[in-house]
Amino acid sequence: MTHRFPIKEIARQAGLGTATVDRVLNGRAHVSSQTRARVEAALAELEMQERQLSARGRRMFVDIVLEAPQRFSRQIRAACEATLPELPEAVFRPRFQFQEIMQENEIVAILERIRRRGSQGVVVTARDVPAVRDKVDELETAGIPVVTLATDISCSKRTAYVGIDNARAGQTAAFLLAQVLGERRSTILTSRRREEFQGEAERYLEFRKHFLQVRPDDEIVEITGGAGLSMDTRRRLETELFKFPAVDAVYSIGGGNRAILEVLRDADRAPGCFIAHDLDAENVELLRSGQINFVLHHDLQLNMYQAFRALSAKHSLVPSSDATGLSDIQVVTPYNIPIARETTPA
């Protein structure tokens, strides 16, 4: 594996020991595919960081930890890489740790490894559970600021939250559905990844509250636990579908939208309206084909900019007031897909 970086540099970027990196680089035996992939990713990240010619400041290692479907993780990586040249106060060196499903003990172990090896900051999308809250507090106490992304970790000492205003997102979905549904009583299906994601819980509670204020006779049913993954969401919905005879509309809070549509279509219960979150490739294609009606979109690149600036402010590199604010909610239909997304492959 050819490279031009010192082994210590690669090891630090990958979060591995130098002996492990040496085995990978020299093609020696007893190296797992995951370890090899981490070293390859580290080399790619180092090359990308070298191209930040506009950055002249301090070096900042930032760990980005996400429990999220690949479609969202890909968006975050792209948003991160697009943002780095806009940050002149430091040369940020992101280290990515993405998994579609992280058990509670896995999240805690990852954050503990970061605490032990050191970092200038952590950006995290994780479940809001006591053990994770405690680990966030430990990181902050150790001088490693934590920024939560897209879903918050309540009652923790985290430095900042960046992302969509989840309460307003739920309210917006309620408003849209109330406008398009007819006068007859309707059944609305909602779907979340897991109960423990605070942001999705907030979307759901605000949606339910505001929708039933306007349409108190309607029924809201939900499925949870599909992790936003196609196969898991499909299984959850197929198991629960018998409980409700009709589905007039869907508010998909956590993704897995193609699977939801296919299960409902196979059961002859195709919804009259479908609201989703995030302009990933799958949702863009579903919008184009008319299978979903609205996507509640927010600017992930702005979120990453805000996250890095919040970390910079914590290290006194920029004013604290420069690191605040939530991204606006944009209602996207098949007719106003942002131009940059029109060519996104499905």
GROMACS .gro file of C-alpha atoms in nm:
model
  346
    1MET     CA    1   0.000   0.000   0.000
    2THR     CA    2   0.178   0.313  -0.122
    3HIS     CA    3   0.173   0.631   0.089
    4ARG     CA    4   0.383   0.933   0.176
    5PHE     CA    5   0.284   0.983   0.538
    6PRO     CA    6   0.474   0.877   0.854
    7ILE     CA    7   0.331   0.569   1.019
    8LYS     CA    8   0.270   0.763   1.340
    9GLU     CA    9   0.063   1.013   1.142
   10ILE     CA   10  -0.147   0.741   0.981
   11ALA     CA   11  -0.192   0.564   1.314
   12ARG     CA   12  -0.312   0.881   1.480
   13GLN     CA   13  -0.557   0.952   1.200
   14ALA     CA   14  -0.691   0.595   1.204
   15GLY     CA   15  -0.699   0.567   1.582
   16LEU     CA   16  -0.483   0.253   1.569
   17GLY     CA   17  -0.144   0.148   1.701
   18THR     CA   18   0.166   0.197   1.486
   19ALA     CA   19   0.237  -0.178   1.480
   20THR     CA   20  -0.111  -0.247   1.344
   21VAL     CA   21  -0.071   0.019   1.076
   22ASP     CA   22   0.269  -0.122   0.982
   23ARG     CA   23   0.116  -0.469   0.931
   24VAL     CA   24  -0.152  -0.324   0.706
   25LEU     CA   25   0.086  -0.112   0.499
   26ASN     CA   26   0.322  -0.403   0.443
   27GLY     CA   27   0.050  -0.654   0.361
   28ARG     CA   28   0.124  -0.883   0.652
   29ALA     CA   29  -0.109  -1.154   0.776
   30HIS     CA   30  -0.360  -1.142   1.063
   31VAL     CA   31  -0.518  -0.810   0.966
   32SER     CA   32  -0.897  -0.787   0.959
   33SER     CA   33  -1.081  -0.630   0.667
   34GLN     CA   34  -1.222  -0.364   0.904
   35THR     CA   35  -0.872  -0.265   1.018
   36ARG     CA   36  -0.747  -0.248   0.661
   37ALA     CA   37  -1.046  -0.031   0.569
   38ARG     CA   38  -0.969   0.206   0.858
   39VAL     CA   39  -0.611   0.251   0.740
   40GLU     CA   40  -0.722   0.306   0.380
   41ALA     CA   41  -0.976   0.562   0.498
   42ALA     CA   42  -0.709   0.735   0.709
   43LEU     CA   43  -0.479   0.766   0.406
   44ALA     CA   44  -0.762   0.915   0.199
   45GLU     CA   45  -0.845   1.159   0.477
   46LEU     CA   46  -0.479   1.267   0.511
   47GLU     CA   47  -0.462   1.333   0.137
   48MET     CA   48  -0.782   1.536   0.154
   49GLN     CA   49  -0.650   1.739   0.446
   50GLU     CA   50  -0.333   1.823   0.255
   51ARG     CA   51  -0.552   1.989  -0.005
   52GLN     CA   52  -0.683   2.241   0.248
   53LEU     CA   53  -0.447   2.504   0.115
   54SER     CA   54  -0.653   2.787   0.255
   55ALA     CA   55  -0.620   2.666   0.615
   56ARG     CA   56  -0.319   2.806   0.798
   57GLY     CA   57  -0.404   2.765   1.165
   58ARG     CA   58  -0.373   2.509   1.439
   59ARG     CA   59  -0.427   2.136   1.377
   60MET     CA   60  -0.747   2.001   1.531
   61PHE     CA   61  -0.832   1.631   1.546
   62VAL     CA   62  -1.211   1.590   1.553
   63ASP     CA   63  -1.387   1.255   1.593
   64ILE     CA   64  -1.721   1.221   1.413
   65VAL     CA   65  -1.924   0.935   1.557
   66LEU     CA   66  -2.257   0.842   1.398
   67GLU     CA   67  -2.510   0.569   1.455
   68ALA     CA   68  -2.700   0.619   1.132
   69PRO     CA   69  -2.787   0.450   0.800
   70GLN     CA   70  -2.517   0.471   0.534
   71ARG     CA   71  -2.723   0.711   0.325
   72PHE     CA   72  -2.704   0.968   0.608
   73SER     CA   73  -2.340   0.896   0.695
   74ARG     CA   74  -2.241   0.953   0.331
   75GLN     CA   75  -2.415   1.291   0.340
   76ILE     CA   76  -2.235   1.388   0.661
   77ARG     CA   77  -1.894   1.289   0.523
   78ALA     CA   78  -1.958   1.491   0.206
   79ALA     CA   79  -2.084   1.790   0.407
   80CYS     CA   80  -1.780   1.769   0.633
   81GLU     CA   81  -1.532   1.760   0.344
   82ALA     CA   82  -1.708   2.049   0.169
   83THR     CA   83  -1.695   2.256   0.488
   84LEU     CA   84  -1.329   2.215   0.582
   85PRO     CA   85  -1.187   2.468   0.331
   86GLU     CA   86  -1.424   2.731   0.480
   87LEU     CA   87  -1.260   2.710   0.824
   88PRO     CA   88  -0.946   2.926   0.824
   89GLU     CA   89  -0.888   2.918   1.199
   90ALA     CA   90  -0.746   2.564   1.200
   91VAL     CA   91  -0.659   2.260   0.992
   92PHE     CA   92  -0.932   2.018   1.098
   93ARG     CA   93  -0.851   1.650   1.075
   94PRO     CA   94  -1.173   1.451   1.099
   95ARG     CA   95  -1.170   1.087   1.207
   96PHE     CA   96  -1.490   0.911   1.109
   97GLN     CA   97  -1.655   0.632   1.305
   98PHE     CA   98  -1.979   0.530   1.132
   99GLN     CA   99  -2.201   0.231   1.210
  100GLU     CA  100  -2.559   0.170   1.105
  101ILE     CA  101  -2.639   0.013   1.441
  102MET     CA  102  -2.440   0.070   1.761
  103GLN     CA  103  -2.544  -0.105   2.076
  104GLU     CA  104  -2.525   0.108   2.388
  105ASN     CA  105  -2.204  -0.059   2.507
  106GLU     CA  106  -2.043  -0.004   2.164
  107ILE     CA  107  -2.116   0.369   2.169
  108VAL     CA  108  -1.977   0.398   2.521
  109ALA     CA  109  -1.664   0.202   2.424
  110ILE     CA  110  -1.598   0.424   2.121
  111LEU     CA  111  -1.632   0.742   2.327
  112GLU     CA  112  -1.407   0.596   2.597
  113ARG     CA  113  -1.136   0.517   2.339
  114ILE     CA  114  -1.154   0.876   2.218
  115ARG     CA  115  -1.119   1.004   2.575
  116ARG     CA  116  -0.812   0.790   2.635
  117ARG     CA  117  -0.625   0.874   2.316
  118GLY     CA  118  -0.726   1.240   2.315
  119SER     CA  119  -0.913   1.462   2.071
  120GLN     CA  120  -0.989   1.829   2.017
  121GLY     CA  121  -1.360   1.754   1.984
  122VAL     CA  122  -1.633   1.503   1.911
  123VAL     CA  123  -1.937   1.538   1.686
  124VAL     CA  124  -2.185   1.265   1.771
  125THR     CA  125  -2.521   1.127   1.664
  126ALA     CA  126  -2.617   0.875   1.930
  127ARG     CA  127  -2.894   0.745   2.151
  128ASP     CA  128  -3.002   0.953   2.447
  129VAL     CA  129  -2.946   0.699   2.727
  130PRO     CA  130  -2.784   0.739   3.072
  131ALA     CA  131  -2.457   0.560   2.989
  132VAL     CA  132  -2.400   0.779   2.681
  133ARG     CA  133  -2.487   1.093   2.875
  134ASP     CA  134  -2.233   0.999   3.141
  135LYS     CA  135  -1.964   0.940   2.880
  136VAL     CA  136  -2.035   1.277   2.716
  137ASP     CA  137  -1.993   1.440   3.056
  138GLU     CA  138  -1.663   1.256   3.105
  139LEU     CA  139  -1.535   1.382   2.770
  140GLU     CA  140  -1.628   1.740   2.855
  141THR     CA  141  -1.463   1.710   3.197
  142ALA     CA  142  -1.149   1.581   3.024
  143GLY     CA  143  -1.141   1.894   2.805
  144ILE     CA  144  -1.283   1.726   2.493
  145PRO     CA  145  -1.588   1.927   2.379
  146VAL     CA  146  -1.885   1.735   2.238
  147VAL     CA  147  -2.131   1.862   1.979
  148THR     CA  148  -2.447   1.660   1.919
  149LEU     CA  149  -2.567   1.641   1.559
  150ALA     CA  150  -2.929   1.600   1.437
  151THR     CA  151  -3.043   1.445   1.767
  152ASP     CA  152  -2.955   1.583   2.108
  153ILE     CA  153  -2.839   1.411   2.427
  154SER     CA  154  -3.050   1.574   2.693
  155CYS     CA  155  -2.928   1.675   3.039
  156SER     CA  156  -2.566   1.625   2.937
  157LYS     CA  157  -2.283   1.879   2.953
  158ARG     CA  158  -2.236   1.876   2.576
  159THR     CA  159  -2.098   2.198   2.427
  160ALA     CA  160  -2.366   2.250   2.161
  161TYR     CA  161  -2.639   2.093   1.949
  162VAL     CA  162  -2.644   2.151   1.573
  163GLY     CA  163  -2.906   2.037   1.327
  164ILE     CA  164  -3.269   2.071   1.242
  165ASP     CA  165  -3.516   2.213   1.493
  166ASN     CA  166  -3.691   1.882   1.555
  167ALA     CA  167  -3.994   2.033   1.729
  168ARG     CA  168  -4.061   2.268   1.436
  169ALA     CA  169  -4.009   1.980   1.194
  170GLY     CA  170  -4.285   1.780   1.362
  171GLN     CA  171  -4.512   2.083   1.361
  172THR     CA  172  -4.442   2.141   0.991
  173ALA     CA  173  -4.531   1.781   0.906
  174ALA     CA  174  -4.855   1.814   1.102
  175PHE     CA  175  -4.945   2.134   0.917
  176LEU     CA  176  -4.876   1.982   0.574
  177LEU     CA  177  -5.078   1.668   0.637
  178ALA     CA  178  -5.370   1.863   0.781
  179GLN     CA  179  -5.382   2.067   0.459
  180VAL     CA  180  -5.386   1.775   0.214
  181LEU     CA  181  -5.608   1.518   0.385
  182GLY     CA  182  -5.977   1.512   0.304
  183GLU     CA  183  -6.267   1.541   0.545
  184ARG     CA  184  -6.307   1.170   0.623
  185ARG     CA  185  -6.138   1.014   0.925
  186SER     CA  186  -5.779   0.910   0.842
  187THR     CA  187  -5.510   0.679   0.979
  188ILE     CA  188  -5.156   0.817   0.982
  189LEU     CA  189  -4.856   0.586   1.005
  190THR     CA  190  -4.541   0.722   1.168
  191SER     CA  191  -4.204   0.547   1.170
  192ARG     CA  192  -3.898   0.606   1.389
  193ARG     CA  193  -3.556   0.439   1.406
  194ARG     CA  194  -3.554   0.386   1.782
  195GLU     CA  195  -3.722   0.524   2.093
  196GLU     CA  196  -3.386   0.642   2.230
  197PHE     CA  197  -3.314   0.903   1.960
  198GLN     CA  198  -3.426   1.222   2.129
  199GLY     CA  199  -3.461   1.423   1.810
  200GLU     CA  200  -3.698   1.173   1.651
  201ALA     CA  201  -3.902   1.150   1.972
  202GLU     CA  202  -3.936   1.529   1.969
  203ARG     CA  203  -4.050   1.527   1.605
  204TYR     CA  204  -4.310   1.260   1.682
  205LEU     CA  205  -4.449   1.425   1.997
  206GLU     CA  206  -4.484   1.767   1.833
  207PHE     CA  207  -4.636   1.612   1.521
  208ARG     CA  208  -4.891   1.418   1.726
  209LYS     CA  209  -4.979   1.716   1.945
  210HIS     CA  210  -5.034   1.964   1.662
  211PHE     CA  211  -5.198   1.724   1.418
  212LEU     CA  212  -5.459   1.600   1.667
  213GLN     CA  213  -5.539   1.956   1.768
  214VAL     CA  214  -5.660   2.013   1.413
  215ARG     CA  215  -5.792   1.662   1.338
  216PRO     CA  216  -5.887   1.505   1.674
  217ASP     CA  217  -6.083   1.219   1.516
  218ASP     CA  218  -5.788   1.087   1.316
  219GLU     CA  219  -5.572   0.798   1.436
  220ILE     CA  220  -5.193   0.802   1.457
  221VAL     CA  221  -5.015   0.465   1.466
  222GLU     CA  222  -4.642   0.407   1.477
  223ILE     CA  223  -4.364   0.156   1.426
  224THR     CA  224  -4.022   0.184   1.588
  225GLY     CA  225  -3.705  -0.021   1.597
  226GLY     CA  226  -3.625  -0.049   1.226
  227ALA     CA  227  -3.308   0.163   1.264
  228GLY     CA  228  -3.395   0.337   0.937
  229LEU     CA  229  -3.264   0.032   0.749
  230SER     CA  230  -3.464  -0.121   0.466
  231MET     CA  231  -3.472  -0.484   0.580
  232ASP     CA  232  -3.528  -0.407   0.949
  233THR     CA  233  -3.797  -0.149   0.874
  234ARG     CA  234  -3.967  -0.392   0.638
  235ARG     CA  235  -3.976  -0.665   0.904
  236ARG     CA  236  -4.110  -0.429   1.169
  237LEU     CA  237  -4.386  -0.298   0.945
  238GLU     CA  238  -4.487  -0.641   0.818
  239THR     CA  239  -4.517  -0.758   1.180
  240GLU     CA  240  -4.730  -0.461   1.288
  241LEU     CA  241  -4.939  -0.400   0.976
  242PHE     CA  242  -5.227  -0.625   1.082
  243LYS     CA  243  -5.303  -0.388   1.371
  244PHE     CA  244  -5.438  -0.113   1.145
  245PRO     CA  245  -5.667  -0.182   0.849
  246ALA     CA  246  -5.585   0.131   0.648
  247VAL     CA  247  -5.300   0.377   0.598
  248ASP     CA  248  -5.404   0.711   0.451
  249ALA     CA  249  -5.074   0.893   0.501
  250VAL     CA  250  -4.720   0.837   0.628
  251TYR     CA  251  -4.488   1.060   0.827
  252SER     CA  252  -4.152   0.881   0.809
  253ILE     CA  253  -3.938   1.029   1.085
  254GLY     CA  254  -3.649   0.784   1.068
  255GLY     CA  255  -3.614   0.664   0.708
  256GLY     CA  256  -3.639   0.326   0.538
  257ASN     CA  257  -3.888   0.486   0.303
  258ARG     CA  258  -3.860   0.258   0.003
  259ALA     CA  259  -3.926  -0.042   0.227
  260ILE     CA  260  -4.229   0.128   0.384
  261LEU     CA  261  -4.374   0.206   0.043
  262GLU     CA  262  -4.317  -0.146  -0.087
  263VAL     CA  263  -4.479  -0.312   0.215
  264LEU     CA  264  -4.783  -0.084   0.196
  265ARG     CA  265  -4.813  -0.130  -0.179
  266ASP     CA  266  -4.793  -0.509  -0.149
  267ALA     CA  267  -5.070  -0.496   0.113
  268ASP     CA  268  -5.283  -0.275  -0.114
  269ARG     CA  269  -5.258   0.015   0.134
  270ALA     CA  270  -5.061   0.272  -0.065
  271PRO     CA  271  -5.082   0.606   0.122
  272GLY     CA  272  -5.231   0.919  -0.029
  273CYS     CA  273  -4.955   1.137   0.117
  274PHE     CA  274  -4.601   1.060   0.231
  275ILE     CA  275  -4.372   1.299   0.423
  276ALA     CA  276  -4.005   1.212   0.479
  277HIS     CA  277  -3.684   1.368   0.612
  278ASP     CA  278  -3.347   1.435   0.439
  279LEU     CA  279  -3.255   1.473   0.074
  280ASP     CA  280  -3.048   1.158   0.039
  281ALA     CA  281  -3.027   0.978  -0.296
  282GLU     CA  282  -3.314   0.742  -0.214
  283ASN     CA  283  -3.553   1.022  -0.120
  284VAL     CA  284  -3.460   1.229  -0.426
  285GLU     CA  285  -3.548   0.934  -0.649
  286LEU     CA  286  -3.875   0.872  -0.461
  287LEU     CA  287  -3.962   1.241  -0.497
  288ARG     CA  288  -3.891   1.239  -0.870
  289SER     CA  289  -4.108   0.933  -0.922
  290GLY     CA  290  -4.395   1.079  -0.720
  291GLN     CA  291  -4.387   0.811  -0.451
  292ILE     CA  292  -4.331   1.063  -0.172
  293ASN     CA  293  -4.483   1.410  -0.165
  294PHE     CA  294  -4.273   1.619   0.072
  295VAL     CA  295  -3.923   1.602   0.217
  296LEU     CA  296  -3.832   1.814   0.519
  297HIS     CA  297  -3.479   1.915   0.429
  298HIS     CA  298  -3.210   2.099   0.626
  299ASP     CA  299  -2.861   2.210   0.531
  300LEU     CA  300  -2.614   1.947   0.655
  301GLN     CA  301  -2.317   2.148   0.533
  302LEU     CA  302  -2.432   2.437   0.751
  303ASN     CA  303  -2.469   2.192   1.042
  304MET     CA  304  -2.109   2.073   0.999
  305TYR     CA  305  -1.987   2.431   0.974
  306GLN     CA  306  -2.170   2.514   1.297
  307ALA     CA  307  -2.027   2.203   1.466
  308PHE     CA  308  -1.666   2.288   1.376
  309ARG     CA  309  -1.715   2.651   1.476
  310ALA     CA  310  -1.861   2.544   1.811
  311LEU     CA  311  -1.550   2.335   1.873
  312SER     CA  312  -1.329   2.624   1.761
  313ALA     CA  313  -1.509   2.857   2.002
  314LYS     CA  314  -1.454   2.610   2.285
  315HIS     CA  315  -1.081   2.628   2.210
  316SER     CA  316  -1.098   3.011   2.194
  317LEU     CA  317  -1.016   3.019   1.820
  318VAL     CA  318  -1.335   3.208   1.724
  319PRO     CA  319  -1.590   3.412   1.922
  320SER     CA  320  -1.853   3.202   2.096
  321SER     CA  321  -2.135   3.398   1.930
  322ASP     CA  322  -2.015   3.272   1.591
  323ALA     CA  323  -2.106   2.913   1.676
  324THR     CA  324  -2.481   2.931   1.738
  325GLY     CA  325  -2.798   2.871   1.540
  326LEU     CA  326  -3.014   2.594   1.393
  327SER     CA  327  -3.057   2.522   1.025
  328ASP     CA  328  -3.386   2.621   0.863
  329ILE     CA  329  -3.644   2.366   0.749
  330GLN     CA  330  -3.708   2.359   0.375
  331VAL     CA  331  -4.017   2.184   0.238
  332VAL     CA  332  -3.907   2.011  -0.082
  333THR     CA  333  -4.157   1.877  -0.338
  334PRO     CA  334  -4.097   1.702  -0.672
  335TYR     CA  335  -4.094   2.050  -0.829
  336ASN     CA  336  -3.831   2.230  -0.619
  337ILE     CA  337  -3.557   1.973  -0.565
  338PRO     CA  338  -3.233   2.174  -0.526
  339ILE     CA  339  -3.034   2.170  -0.850
  340ALA     CA  340  -2.731   2.010  -0.683
  341ARG     CA  341  -2.953   1.716  -0.586
  342GLU     CA  342  -3.113   1.667  -0.927
  343THR     CA  343  -2.807   1.477  -1.054
  344THR     CA  344  -2.757   1.272  -0.738
  345PRO     CA  345  -2.755   0.901  -0.833
  346ALA     CA  346  -3.008   0.679  -0.654
   0.00000   0.00000   0.00000
